Amino acid sequence: MSNPLKVGVVGLGLIGGSMARAYSSAGHAVLAHDINNSALEAALAENAICGRLTAENVAECDVIFLGIYPRAAMAWLRVTAPHLTEHSVVIDLCGTKRGICETCFGMAREYGFTFVGGHPMAGTQYSGFENSKNGLFKGAPMVIVPANPDDEKVLTRVRELLAPVGFGSITVSTAEMHDRIIAFTSQLAHVVSNAYVKSPNAQVHKGFSAGSYRDLTRVAWLNEHMWTELFMENSDYLTEEIDGIIKALTAYRDAMAAGDAGRLQELLREGRISKEKVDRGSEEDQ
């Protein structure tokens, strides 16, 4: 897309702020809205945005990103939808898709704009505009959920609109598939990490830990307000994953309690083979 874009960003946290920085650094005009005025002032001062997103100028945007919690995103769009046009493309950046897509697809049909669910697969354990980065999404996967996955016109336009961000891949999904898989790849990891550091030994680990501890605990440092909403939105799939890992852990525990080294070795071997299959599959996909 050769012509400069006008981009709207709602929410200047880690994700929305990084999206704003990416487009601004690529030479596009970014307008933003945030209930935190200090985030807006910081973004203006750092040239991450060039102005405020309002009801009066929202229709001028080629694309609008919703970088806030799902319920807040739906509420903002419900108020703003009457100001949008058939030219408007709205993409949410939330961590779950079923609820927001069902609601926002309906609003898009009613008011004539285009809504696409979106989930950039990148982030850090830190939140807020102060932790946003220009290159956070560079080379990262992006999942999109269109109302009609066979609408090539919409898919082409969305890919063009996302091009300045530099995603490594764009995967088209349904909301159902997204939420089912993300329960395993992201949400379960956050639950396990958060539970793991509750061991009393976490307070005395210094001098006894290295890479494995750092890797497993990185996402324990989370925003409990956001993740509570996301976990509850996806509680059916996430509880299935939690039940599965409890069952697996119980098998390891029972083998050790019974003094059954053979069974324990078998379980460890099964896990290693599963990881090898995953890694080989990833290499073949590249």
mmCIF file of C-alpha atoms in Angstrom, residues 59-204:
data_model
loop_
_atom_site.group_PDB
_atom_site.id
_atom_site.type_symbol
_atom_site.label_atom_id
_atom_site.label_comp_id
_atom_site.label_asym_id
_atom_site.label_seq_id
_atom_site.Cartn_x
_atom_site.Cartn_y
_atom_site.Cartn_z
ATOM 1 C CA ALA A 59 -14.273 7.948 9.916
ATOM 2 C CA GLU A 60 -11.101 9.360 8.318
ATOM 3 C CA CYS A 61 -9.119 6.317 9.478
ATOM 4 C CA ASP A 62 -8.324 3.522 7.052
ATOM 5 C CA VAL A 63 -7.999 1.084 9.942
ATOM 6 C CA ILE A 64 -8.821 1.261 13.647
ATOM 7 C CA PHE A 65 -7.213 -1.064 16.195
ATOM 8 C CA LEU A 66 -8.918 -1.892 19.477
ATOM 9 C CA GLY A 67 -6.104 -2.477 21.960
ATOM 10 C CA ILE A 68 -8.230 -2.674 25.113
ATOM 11 C CA TYR A 69 -9.973 -5.439 27.072
ATOM 12 C CA PRO A 70 -12.750 -7.298 25.219
ATOM 13 C CA ARG A 71 -15.729 -5.821 27.090
ATOM 14 C CA ALA A 72 -14.302 -2.305 26.869
ATOM 15 C CA ALA A 73 -13.592 -2.798 23.160
ATOM 16 C CA MET A 74 -17.185 -3.844 22.488
ATOM 17 C CA ALA A 75 -18.507 -0.912 24.504
ATOM 18 C CA TRP A 76 -16.308 1.596 22.631
ATOM 19 C CA LEU A 77 -17.340 0.211 19.258
ATOM 20 C CA ARG A 78 -21.015 0.242 20.194
ATOM 21 C CA VAL A 79 -20.773 3.994 20.827
ATOM 22 C CA THR A 80 -18.543 4.689 17.824
ATOM 23 C CA ALA A 81 -20.159 2.459 15.189
ATOM 24 C CA PRO A 82 -22.667 5.112 13.990
ATOM 25 C CA HIS A 83 -19.716 7.354 13.050
ATOM 26 C CA LEU A 84 -18.036 4.739 10.820
ATOM 27 C CA THR A 85 -18.469 4.249 7.068
ATOM 28 C CA GLU A 86 -18.155 1.425 4.554
ATOM 29 C CA HIS A 87 -14.510 2.475 4.147
ATOM 30 C CA SER A 88 -13.764 1.783 7.835
ATOM 31 C CA VAL A 89 -11.913 -1.381 8.866
ATOM 32 C CA VAL A 90 -11.856 -2.204 12.586
ATOM 33 C CA ILE A 91 -9.485 -4.862 13.964
ATOM 34 C CA ASP A 92 -9.462 -5.841 17.615
ATOM 35 C CA LEU A 93 -6.263 -6.986 19.335
ATOM 36 C CA CYS A 94 -7.815 -8.968 22.183
ATOM 37 C CA GLY A 95 -6.697 -12.369 23.437
ATOM 38 C CA THR A 96 -10.036 -14.133 22.908
ATOM 39 C CA LYS A 97 -12.229 -14.064 19.839
ATOM 40 C CA ARG A 98 -15.637 -15.725 20.199
ATOM 41 C CA GLY A 99 -17.413 -13.097 22.278
ATOM 42 C CA ILE A 100 -15.980 -10.026 20.622
ATOM 43 C CA CYS A 101 -16.360 -11.365 17.078
ATOM 44 C CA GLU A 102 -19.980 -12.384 17.556
ATOM 45 C CA THR A 103 -20.881 -8.946 18.911
ATOM 46 C CA CYS A 104 -18.775 -6.852 16.556
ATOM 47 C CA PHE A 105 -19.680 -8.769 13.387
ATOM 48 C CA GLY A 106 -23.274 -7.877 14.219
ATOM 49 C CA MET A 107 -22.433 -4.193 14.632
ATOM 50 C CA ALA A 108 -20.488 -4.226 11.364
ATOM 51 C CA ARG A 109 -23.480 -5.637 9.494
ATOM 52 C CA GLU A 110 -25.783 -3.073 11.076
ATOM 53 C CA TYR A 111 -23.629 -0.035 10.315
ATOM 54 C CA GLY A 112 -21.869 -1.153 7.129
ATOM 55 C CA PHE A 113 -18.199 -1.135 8.175
ATOM 56 C CA THR A 114 -15.762 -4.087 8.203
ATOM 57 C CA PHE A 115 -14.777 -5.802 11.428
ATOM 58 C CA VAL A 116 -12.010 -8.402 11.645
ATOM 59 C CA GLY A 117 -10.903 -10.165 14.796
ATOM 60 C CA GLY A 118 -7.172 -9.996 15.381
ATOM 61 C CA HIS A 119 -4.572 -11.341 17.795
ATOM 62 C CA PRO A 120 -0.886 -10.414 17.413
ATOM 63 C CA MET A 121 1.139 -13.265 18.875
ATOM 64 C CA ALA A 122 3.768 -11.182 20.640
ATOM 65 C CA GLY A 123 4.157 -9.477 23.978
ATOM 66 C CA THR A 124 6.154 -9.214 27.163
ATOM 67 C CA GLN A 125 5.377 -9.675 30.845
ATOM 68 C CA TYR A 126 5.236 -5.891 31.206
ATOM 69 C CA SER A 127 2.293 -3.641 30.430
ATOM 70 C CA GLY A 128 1.691 0.031 29.712
ATOM 71 C CA PHE A 129 2.743 2.483 27.014
ATOM 72 C CA GLU A 130 6.129 2.913 28.670
ATOM 73 C CA ASN A 131 6.941 -0.702 27.747
ATOM 74 C CA SER A 132 5.654 -0.549 24.162
ATOM 75 C CA LYS A 133 8.168 -1.104 21.372
ATOM 76 C CA ASN A 134 8.344 -0.131 17.734
ATOM 77 C CA GLY A 135 9.468 -3.619 16.672
ATOM 78 C CA LEU A 136 7.396 -5.749 19.054
ATOM 79 C CA PHE A 137 5.485 -7.397 16.189
ATOM 80 C CA LYS A 138 8.360 -7.605 13.703
ATOM 81 C CA GLY A 139 8.407 -11.175 12.394
ATOM 82 C CA ALA A 140 5.682 -12.296 14.810
ATOM 83 C CA PRO A 141 2.592 -14.291 13.811
ATOM 84 C CA MET A 142 -0.749 -12.496 13.496
ATOM 85 C CA VAL A 143 -4.077 -14.343 13.659
ATOM 86 C CA ILE A 144 -7.097 -12.777 11.963
ATOM 87 C CA VAL A 145 -10.744 -13.824 12.159
ATOM 88 C CA PRO A 146 -12.857 -12.426 9.307
ATOM 89 C CA ALA A 147 -16.635 -12.690 9.170
ATOM 90 C CA ASN A 148 -16.254 -14.647 5.917
ATOM 91 C CA PRO A 149 -12.935 -16.517 5.529
ATOM 92 C CA ASP A 150 -13.584 -16.870 1.801
ATOM 93 C CA ASP A 151 -13.896 -13.119 1.172
ATOM 94 C CA GLU A 152 -10.609 -12.555 -0.663
ATOM 95 C CA LYS A 153 -11.298 -8.850 -1.110
ATOM 96 C CA VAL A 154 -11.446 -8.313 2.640
ATOM 97 C CA LEU A 155 -8.458 -10.601 3.297
ATOM 98 C CA THR A 156 -6.343 -8.780 0.733
ATOM 99 C CA ARG A 157 -7.232 -5.390 2.178
ATOM 100 C CA VAL A 158 -6.480 -6.505 5.735
ATOM 101 C CA ARG A 159 -3.102 -7.908 4.683
ATOM 102 C CA GLU A 160 -2.300 -4.603 2.976
ATOM 103 C CA LEU A 161 -3.348 -2.617 6.027
ATOM 104 C CA LEU A 162 -1.195 -4.795 8.305
ATOM 105 C CA ALA A 163 1.860 -4.778 6.034
ATOM 106 C CA PRO A 164 3.611 -1.781 7.667
ATOM 107 C CA VAL A 165 3.754 -3.623 11.006
ATOM 108 C CA GLY A 166 6.035 -6.343 9.620
ATOM 109 C CA PHE A 167 4.296 -9.482 10.871
ATOM 110 C CA GLY A 168 6.106 -12.688 9.960
ATOM 111 C CA SER A 169 2.883 -14.516 9.074
ATOM 112 C CA ILE A 170 -0.852 -13.937 8.985
ATOM 113 C CA THR A 171 -3.071 -16.913 9.816
ATOM 114 C CA VAL A 172 -6.775 -16.901 8.986
ATOM 115 C CA SER A 173 -8.844 -18.653 11.649
ATOM 116 C CA THR A 174 -12.333 -19.018 13.011
ATOM 117 C CA ALA A 175 -13.085 -17.572 16.444
ATOM 118 C CA GLU A 176 -13.747 -21.083 17.755
ATOM 119 C CA MET A 177 -10.410 -22.475 16.575
ATOM 120 C CA HIS A 178 -8.517 -19.450 17.846
ATOM 121 C CA ASP A 179 -9.936 -19.730 21.351
ATOM 122 C CA ARG A 180 -9.441 -23.490 21.533
ATOM 123 C CA ILE A 181 -5.773 -23.328 20.516
ATOM 124 C CA ILE A 182 -4.924 -20.164 22.462
ATOM 125 C CA ALA A 183 -6.175 -21.852 25.637
ATOM 126 C CA PHE A 184 -3.205 -24.203 25.241
ATOM 127 C CA THR A 185 -0.500 -22.028 23.676
ATOM 128 C CA SER A 186 -0.958 -18.943 25.838
ATOM 129 C CA GLN A 187 -3.526 -19.107 28.605
ATOM 130 C CA LEU A 188 -2.470 -22.431 30.132
ATOM 131 C CA ALA A 189 1.145 -21.254 30.163
ATOM 132 C CA HIS A 190 0.146 -18.168 32.151
ATOM 133 C CA VAL A 191 -1.877 -20.220 34.643
ATOM 134 C CA VAL A 192 0.914 -22.757 35.166
ATOM 135 C CA SER A 193 3.581 -20.065 35.525
ATOM 136 C CA ASN A 194 1.468 -18.082 37.955
ATOM 137 C CA ALA A 195 0.766 -21.165 40.076
ATOM 138 C CA TYR A 196 4.378 -22.396 39.945
ATOM 139 C CA VAL A 197 5.837 -19.313 41.646
ATOM 140 C CA LYS A 198 3.515 -19.792 44.637
ATOM 141 C CA SER A 199 5.884 -22.438 45.977
ATOM 142 C CA PRO A 200 7.602 -21.241 49.193
ATOM 143 C CA ASN A 201 10.897 -22.148 47.527
ATOM 144 C CA ALA A 202 10.378 -19.359 44.995
ATOM 145 C CA GLN A 203 11.339 -16.931 47.748
ATOM 146 C CA VAL A 204 14.699 -18.597 48.367
#
